[in-house]
Amino acid sequence: MKLSEYLVDNVVSLAAWVVVIAVIGWMLAILGVGTSAILFLAAIMVACLALTTVYGYARRRRFYDELDAIVESLSRQTEAYLAAELIERPSFLEGRVAYDAIGAAGKSMNDEVARYRDMVNSYREYVETWIHEIKTPIAAAKIMSSELHGPEADKIKSELGRIEGYVEQALYYARSTSLQKDYSIREVNLASCVRESVRKNAQLLIGSGVGVCVDVDDDAAVFADAKWLQFVLGQILANAARYDSTSIVATAHVEDQGTAASRTVLEIADNGCGIPASDIDSVFEKGFTGRNGRTHGTSTGMGLYLCAVMCAEMGLGIAIASEEGSGTRVMIAFPHDRRRLDALR
């Protein structure tokens, strides 16, 4: 709070003081009091007015400046309703009224936030339970379909694989929004993770006529959660199969070796239809399907969004490059800096 703002806010009372001082001086002059005495008395009254003004400003400034700083800090975390808990109750009346009002509003908002968190947690738990329950009939259907042969049987198996993929996507989405993150960063073998992802999506890849080449050093190790990484890779492979690819190549190389920015970069390249230049900047946005999603009719706009969210949670970088009609490359960067790993734990 600036002094000028405080003076403007109290301009009426200050003007009244000036009028009172002038009237008293005028009355004393009429009564024959000497000019020196009048000026002395006026100086005392002006000094008292100045002291009370400065004192009132200092008390209010400390409270309002502290309140502004706390609200601004909490606003970045969308927790401004907690401001009253982080500031002392002021001694002046209007400050106490403001403090009590902020505290009451904060308590109400805190109760509302807690209620919605409970609702979200309950819904997430229900979704996770439903997903685990639905896996049983899916597994049973896959076992029964394994005894079937022929083109129609292959279509059924392919559709079951797609259902299983969407169920897994829903599970990981529910977990990615949980306050208790279900992942553990460890050193994992990169080649093994890629091959396991290929194995899990083999039915879809084979059914789509996609060949996969994994050219990753068997000794390459990175820091990640193996299950989350395999899910991310599975989404990338599924996208490649969905968008007309016939070949996928996975390679890995080290960049900036010997520096603090050193990292292993896994690149998954396909020869599919590619992504239009107008869509490339939005592919990681939630629910974005783009032109390819509309023409192919099977996109939910959640796959790459989940990849971006989960990579961010694991401290990994993810980027995509594509040329329409020539294919797509997805790059995942695994930092070598152990300090980042320690910060994630």
Short mmCIF file of C-alpha atoms in Angstrom, two decimals:
data_model
loop_
_atom_site.label_atom_id
_atom_site.label_comp_id
_atom_site.label_asym_id
_atom_site.label_seq_id
_atom_site.Cartn_x
_atom_site.Cartn_y
_atom_site.Cartn_z
CA MET A 1 0.00 0.00 0.00
CA LYS A 2 1.40 3.39 -1.03
CA LEU A 3 1.25 6.51 1.17
CA SER A 4 -0.54 8.39 -1.61
CA GLU A 5 -3.23 5.69 -1.70
CA TYR A 6 -3.66 5.92 2.07
CA LEU A 7 -3.93 9.74 1.98
CA VAL A 8 -6.50 9.60 -0.83
CA ASP A 9 -8.50 7.02 1.13
CA ASN A 10 -8.50 9.32 4.20
CA VAL A 11 -8.87 12.64 2.36
CA VAL A 12 -12.20 13.47 4.05
CA SER A 13 -10.88 13.13 7.62
CA LEU A 14 -7.69 15.03 6.70
CA ALA A 15 -9.73 17.83 5.15
CA ALA A 16 -11.90 17.96 8.28
CA TRP A 17 -8.77 18.31 10.44
CA VAL A 18 -7.54 21.21 8.26
CA VAL A 19 -10.93 22.95 8.59
CA VAL A 20 -10.95 22.46 12.37
CA ILE A 21 -7.43 23.91 12.72
CA ALA A 22 -8.40 26.91 10.57
CA VAL A 23 -11.62 27.53 12.53
CA ILE A 24 -9.82 27.34 15.88
CA GLY A 25 -7.15 29.76 14.67
CA TRP A 26 -9.84 32.15 13.41
CA MET A 27 -11.74 32.03 16.74
CA LEU A 28 -8.55 32.60 18.73
CA ALA A 29 -7.74 35.62 16.54
CA ILE A 30 -11.21 37.08 17.24
CA LEU A 31 -10.65 36.59 20.98
CA GLY A 32 -7.45 38.60 20.73
CA VAL A 33 -4.93 35.81 21.17
CA GLY A 34 -1.54 36.71 19.76
CA THR A 35 -0.41 35.50 16.37
CA SER A 36 2.58 33.65 17.83
CA ALA A 37 0.36 31.67 20.22
CA ILE A 38 -2.07 30.82 17.41
CA LEU A 39 0.73 29.61 15.15
CA PHE A 40 2.26 27.58 17.98
CA LEU A 41 -1.07 25.89 18.74
CA ALA A 42 -1.65 25.25 15.03
CA ALA A 43 1.81 23.70 14.72
CA ILE A 44 1.08 21.36 17.63
CA MET A 45 -2.22 20.28 16.06
CA VAL A 46 -0.59 19.74 12.63
CA ALA A 47 2.18 17.68 14.26
CA CYS A 48 -0.42 15.52 16.04
CA LEU A 49 -2.30 15.06 12.78
CA ALA A 50 0.90 14.06 10.96
CA LEU A 51 1.94 11.61 13.69
CA THR A 52 -1.47 9.91 13.82
CA THR A 53 -1.54 9.73 10.02
CA VAL A 54 1.94 8.19 9.78
CA TYR A 55 1.18 5.75 12.64
CA GLY A 56 -2.10 4.64 11.05
CA TYR A 57 -0.41 4.26 7.67
CA ALA A 58 2.48 2.20 9.12
CA ARG A 59 0.12 -0.23 10.90
CA ARG A 60 -2.04 -0.76 7.85
CA ARG A 61 0.82 -0.88 5.37
CA ARG A 62 2.52 -3.79 7.16
CA PHE A 63 -0.68 -5.84 7.23
CA TYR A 64 -1.82 -5.15 3.66
CA ASP A 65 1.64 -5.55 2.10
CA GLU A 66 2.10 -8.87 3.86
CA LEU A 67 -1.39 -9.95 2.78
CA ASP A 68 -0.72 -8.94 -0.84
CA ALA A 69 2.58 -10.86 -0.88
CA ILE A 70 1.02 -14.01 0.58
CA VAL A 71 -1.99 -13.92 -1.77
CA GLU A 72 0.29 -13.42 -4.80
CA SER A 73 2.51 -16.30 -3.71
CA LEU A 74 -0.43 -18.63 -3.06
CA SER A 75 -2.19 -17.62 -6.29
CA ARG A 76 0.60 -19.30 -8.25
CA GLN A 77 -0.33 -22.52 -6.43
CA THR A 78 -4.10 -21.85 -6.65
CA GLU A 79 -4.25 -21.84 -2.85
CA ALA A 80 -5.03 -18.18 -2.11
CA TYR A 81 -7.85 -19.29 0.20
CA LEU A 82 -5.17 -20.25 2.77
CA ALA A 83 -3.96 -16.64 3.19
CA ALA A 84 -5.58 -16.11 6.63
CA GLU A 85 -3.63 -19.04 8.06
CA LEU A 86 -0.28 -17.48 7.16
CA ILE A 87 -0.75 -13.95 8.52
CA GLU A 88 -1.27 -12.51 12.02
CA ARG A 89 -4.57 -10.91 12.99
CA PRO A 90 -4.06 -7.10 12.83
CA SER A 91 -4.75 -4.70 15.70
CA PHE A 92 -6.84 -2.08 13.83
CA LEU A 93 -10.58 -2.53 13.35
CA GLU A 94 -10.96 -2.63 9.56
CA GLY A 95 -7.98 -5.00 9.37
CA ARG A 96 -9.60 -7.37 11.87
CA VAL A 97 -12.84 -7.27 9.89
CA ALA A 98 -10.97 -8.06 6.66
CA TYR A 99 -8.94 -10.80 8.37
CA ASP A 100 -12.06 -12.46 9.81
CA ALA A 101 -13.82 -12.28 6.44
CA ILE A 102 -10.82 -13.80 4.65
CA GLY A 103 -10.57 -16.50 7.30
CA ALA A 104 -14.27 -17.40 6.99
CA ALA A 105 -14.04 -17.50 3.19
CA GLY A 106 -10.85 -19.56 3.38
CA LYS A 107 -12.42 -22.08 5.75
CA SER A 108 -15.44 -22.43 3.50
CA MET A 109 -13.24 -22.90 0.44
CA ASN A 110 -10.99 -25.35 2.29
CA ASP A 111 -14.02 -27.44 3.24
CA GLU A 112 -15.24 -27.33 -0.36
CA VAL A 113 -11.83 -28.33 -1.72
CA ALA A 114 -11.66 -31.22 0.76
CA ARG A 115 -15.13 -32.35 -0.30
CA TYR A 116 -14.23 -32.32 -3.99
CA ARG A 117 -10.95 -34.12 -3.30
CA ASP A 118 -12.89 -36.86 -1.53
CA MET A 119 -15.27 -37.06 -4.50
CA VAL A 120 -12.40 -37.23 -6.99
CA ASN A 121 -10.57 -39.87 -4.94
CA SER A 122 -13.73 -41.94 -4.62
CA TYR A 123 -14.37 -41.72 -8.35
CA ARG A 124 -10.76 -42.61 -9.16
CA GLU A 125 -10.91 -45.60 -6.81
CA TYR A 126 -14.14 -46.70 -8.49
CA VAL A 127 -12.56 -46.36 -11.96
CA GLU A 128 -9.50 -48.36 -10.89
CA THR A 129 -11.72 -51.06 -9.36
CA TRP A 130 -13.89 -51.19 -12.49
CA ILE A 131 -10.80 -51.47 -14.70
CA HIS A 132 -9.41 -54.35 -12.67
CA GLU A 133 -12.82 -56.07 -12.77
CA ILE A 134 -13.22 -55.64 -16.54
CA LYS A 135 -9.83 -57.24 -17.12
CA THR A 136 -11.26 -60.61 -16.04
CA PRO A 137 -13.86 -60.95 -18.86
CA ILE A 138 -11.33 -59.51 -21.34
CA ALA A 139 -8.79 -62.17 -20.34
CA ALA A 140 -11.49 -64.85 -20.58
CA ALA A 141 -12.50 -63.64 -24.04
CA LYS A 142 -8.87 -63.70 -25.18
CA ILE A 143 -8.47 -67.29 -23.96
CA MET A 144 -11.63 -68.36 -25.79
CA SER A 145 -10.64 -66.53 -28.96
CA SER A 146 -7.22 -68.21 -28.94
CA GLU A 147 -8.95 -71.42 -30.04
CA LEU A 148 -10.51 -69.68 -33.03
CA HIS A 149 -8.81 -69.44 -36.41
CA GLY A 150 -9.35 -67.59 -39.63
CA PRO A 151 -9.79 -63.96 -40.73
CA GLU A 152 -12.81 -63.33 -38.51
CA ALA A 153 -10.98 -64.73 -35.50
CA ASP A 154 -8.06 -62.41 -36.20
CA LYS A 155 -10.44 -59.46 -36.27
CA ILE A 156 -11.94 -60.48 -32.94
CA LYS A 157 -8.48 -60.82 -31.40
CA SER A 158 -7.49 -57.43 -32.78
CA GLU A 159 -10.59 -55.78 -31.32
CA LEU A 160 -9.96 -57.43 -27.94
CA GLY A 161 -6.44 -56.04 -28.06
CA ARG A 162 -7.79 -52.57 -28.74
CA ILE A 163 -10.26 -52.88 -25.84
CA GLU A 164 -7.44 -53.96 -23.54
CA GLY A 165 -5.36 -50.98 -24.72
CA TYR A 166 -8.13 -48.49 -24.00
CA VAL A 167 -8.73 -50.05 -20.57
CA GLU A 168 -5.03 -49.74 -19.76
CA GLN A 169 -5.08 -46.13 -20.98
CA ALA A 170 -7.97 -45.35 -18.62
CA LEU A 171 -6.10 -46.97 -15.72
CA TYR A 172 -2.96 -44.95 -16.28
CA TYR A 173 -4.96 -41.75 -16.73
CA ALA A 174 -6.65 -42.34 -13.36
CA ARG A 175 -3.30 -42.97 -11.72
CA SER A 176 -1.61 -39.97 -13.35
CA THR A 177 -4.16 -37.62 -11.72
CA SER A 178 -3.78 -39.18 -8.28
CA LEU A 179 -2.20 -37.21 -5.43
CA GLN A 180 -0.30 -40.38 -4.55
CA LYS A 181 1.74 -41.06 -7.66
CA ASP A 182 2.04 -44.74 -8.47
CA TYR A 183 5.57 -44.85 -9.86
CA SER A 184 9.10 -45.54 -8.72
CA ILE A 185 12.17 -44.24 -10.56
CA ARG A 186 14.82 -46.94 -10.92
CA GLU A 187 17.60 -47.86 -13.31
CA VAL A 188 16.04 -49.99 -16.04
CA ASN A 189 17.30 -51.66 -19.19
CA LEU A 190 16.08 -49.58 -22.12
CA ALA A 191 16.23 -52.36 -24.75
CA SER A 192 14.20 -54.68 -22.50
CA CYS A 193 11.51 -52.03 -22.00
CA VAL A 194 11.21 -51.42 -25.73
CA ARG A 195 11.02 -55.13 -26.56
CA GLU A 196 8.45 -55.74 -23.82
CA SER A 197 6.29 -52.92 -25.21
CA VAL A 198 6.54 -54.47 -28.68
CA ARG A 199 5.55 -57.88 -27.25
CA LYS A 200 2.53 -56.45 -25.43
CA ASN A 201 1.34 -54.74 -28.62
CA ALA A 202 2.27 -57.62 -30.93
CA GLN A 203 -1.34 -58.48 -31.80
CA LEU A 204 -2.07 -54.93 -32.90
CA LEU A 205 1.20 -54.56 -34.78
CA ILE A 206 0.84 -57.89 -36.58
CA GLY A 207 -2.81 -57.23 -37.38
CA SER A 208 -1.86 -53.85 -38.86
CA GLY A 209 1.01 -55.33 -40.86
CA VAL A 210 3.70 -53.34 -39.05
CA GLY A 211 7.27 -54.58 -38.78
CA VAL A 212 9.37 -53.40 -35.82
CA CYS A 213 13.16 -53.13 -35.62
CA VAL A 214 14.71 -52.52 -32.20
CA ASP A 215 18.24 -51.20 -32.63
CA VAL A 216 19.03 -50.37 -29.00
CA ASP A 217 22.20 -51.42 -27.18
CA ASP A 218 21.43 -54.28 -24.82
CA ASP A 219 23.53 -52.58 -22.13
CA ALA A 220 21.78 -49.21 -22.35
CA ALA A 221 20.38 -48.27 -18.92
CA VAL A 222 18.16 -45.29 -18.09
CA PHE A 223 16.30 -43.96 -15.06
CA ALA A 224 12.52 -44.39 -15.28
CA ASP A 225 9.61 -46.41 -13.97
CA ALA A 226 9.55 -49.56 -16.11
CA LYS A 227 5.74 -49.94 -16.20
CA TRP A 228 5.11 -46.28 -16.95
CA LEU A 229 7.79 -46.27 -19.63
CA GLN A 230 6.36 -49.38 -21.27
CA PHE A 231 2.93 -47.76 -21.30
CA VAL A 232 4.35 -44.62 -22.95
CA LEU A 233 6.13 -46.74 -25.56
CA GLY A 234 2.98 -48.76 -26.12
CA GLN A 235 0.99 -45.61 -26.88
CA ILE A 236 3.62 -44.51 -29.39
CA LEU A 237 3.65 -47.93 -31.08
CA ALA A 238 -0.15 -48.04 -31.18
CA ASN A 239 -0.26 -44.61 -32.81
CA ALA A 240 2.23 -45.70 -35.45
CA ALA A 241 0.15 -48.78 -36.23
CA ARG A 242 -3.06 -46.78 -36.27
CA TYR A 243 -1.79 -44.20 -38.72
CA ASP A 244 -0.79 -46.37 -41.68
CA SER A 245 2.78 -47.33 -40.73
CA THR A 246 4.33 -50.47 -42.14
CA SER A 247 7.70 -50.08 -40.42
CA ILE A 248 8.84 -48.87 -37.00
CA VAL A 249 12.49 -48.43 -36.01
CA ALA A 250 13.60 -47.83 -32.41
CA THR A 251 17.12 -46.47 -31.89
CA ALA A 252 18.98 -44.89 -28.97
CA HIS A 253 22.01 -42.62 -28.74
CA VAL A 254 23.75 -40.43 -26.14
CA GLU A 255 23.82 -36.65 -26.47
CA ASP A 256 26.14 -34.12 -24.76
CA GLN A 257 28.16 -36.92 -23.20
CA GLY A 258 30.53 -35.78 -20.46
CA THR A 259 28.49 -32.66 -19.61
CA ALA A 260 25.82 -31.90 -17.00
CA ALA A 261 23.22 -32.05 -19.78
CA SER A 262 24.17 -35.55 -20.95
CA ARG A 263 21.21 -37.77 -21.77
CA THR A 264 20.17 -40.89 -23.62
CA VAL A 265 17.67 -40.21 -26.38
CA LEU A 266 15.35 -42.97 -27.54
CA GLU A 267 13.91 -42.34 -30.99
CA ILE A 268 10.95 -44.25 -32.39
CA ALA A 269 10.48 -43.55 -36.10
CA ASP A 270 7.69 -44.81 -38.36
CA ASN A 271 6.83 -44.41 -42.04
CA GLY A 272 3.14 -43.66 -41.53
CA CYS A 273 0.99 -40.86 -42.87
CA GLY A 274 2.74 -38.23 -40.73
CA ILE A 275 1.22 -35.28 -38.90
CA PRO A 276 0.10 -32.07 -40.64
CA ALA A 277 2.24 -29.04 -39.82
CA SER A 278 -0.83 -27.26 -38.47
CA ASP A 279 -1.34 -30.00 -35.85
CA ILE A 280 2.23 -30.72 -34.72
CA ASP A 281 2.27 -28.12 -31.92
CA SER A 282 -0.94 -29.46 -30.37
CA VAL A 283 -0.45 -33.23 -30.38
CA PHE A 284 0.36 -33.38 -26.65
CA GLU A 285 -2.75 -31.44 -25.66
CA LYS A 286 -5.52 -33.27 -23.83
CA GLY A 287 -8.26 -34.46 -26.18
CA PHE A 288 -6.60 -33.14 -29.35
CA THR A 289 -7.27 -35.45 -32.32
CA GLY A 290 -6.28 -33.30 -35.28
CA ARG A 291 -6.93 -34.00 -38.94
CA ASN A 292 -5.56 -37.57 -38.79
CA GLY A 293 -7.77 -38.42 -35.81
CA ARG A 294 -10.85 -37.29 -37.70
CA THR A 295 -9.99 -39.11 -40.92
CA HIS A 296 -9.00 -42.37 -39.23
CA GLY A 297 -11.89 -42.23 -36.76
CA THR A 298 -10.19 -44.09 -33.88
CA SER A 299 -8.37 -41.32 -32.01
CA THR A 300 -9.33 -40.28 -28.47
CA GLY A 301 -6.73 -37.52 -28.15
CA MET A 302 -5.53 -39.03 -24.87
CA GLY A 303 -2.56 -41.22 -25.86
CA LEU A 304 0.11 -38.60 -26.50
CA TYR A 305 -1.34 -36.40 -23.75
CA LEU A 306 -0.75 -39.20 -21.24
CA CYS A 307 2.73 -39.75 -22.67
CA ALA A 308 3.58 -36.09 -22.02
CA VAL A 309 2.11 -36.14 -18.50
CA MET A 310 3.87 -39.35 -17.49
CA CYS A 311 7.22 -38.31 -18.98
CA ALA A 312 6.99 -35.02 -17.08
CA GLU A 313 6.27 -36.92 -13.85
CA MET A 314 9.34 -39.12 -14.40
CA GLY A 315 11.55 -36.15 -15.28
CA LEU A 316 11.91 -37.19 -18.93
CA GLY A 317 11.70 -35.03 -22.02
CA ILE A 318 9.47 -35.94 -24.93
CA ALA A 319 9.29 -34.33 -28.37
CA ILE A 320 7.82 -35.16 -31.73
CA ALA A 321 8.84 -34.36 -35.30
CA SER A 322 6.85 -35.26 -38.38
CA GLU A 323 6.40 -34.56 -42.05
CA GLU A 324 3.06 -35.23 -43.62
CA GLY A 325 3.27 -38.23 -45.91
CA SER A 326 6.77 -39.22 -44.71
CA GLY A 327 6.30 -40.51 -41.17
CA THR A 328 6.79 -39.45 -37.57
CA ARG A 329 9.65 -39.49 -35.06
CA VAL A 330 9.06 -39.46 -31.31
CA MET A 331 12.08 -38.70 -29.09
CA ILE A 332 12.26 -39.44 -25.37
CA ALA A 333 15.22 -37.99 -23.46
CA PHE A 334 16.51 -39.71 -20.29
CA PRO A 335 18.81 -37.37 -18.28
CA HIS A 336 21.95 -38.93 -16.78
CA ASP A 337 22.12 -36.44 -13.89
CA ARG A 338 21.50 -38.38 -10.67
CA ARG A 339 20.49 -35.20 -8.85
CA ARG A 340 17.31 -35.09 -10.89
CA LEU A 341 16.58 -38.67 -9.89
CA ASP A 342 17.13 -37.83 -6.21
CA ALA A 343 14.77 -34.86 -6.54
CA LEU A 344 12.04 -37.11 -7.91
CA ARG A 345 12.26 -39.59 -5.04
#
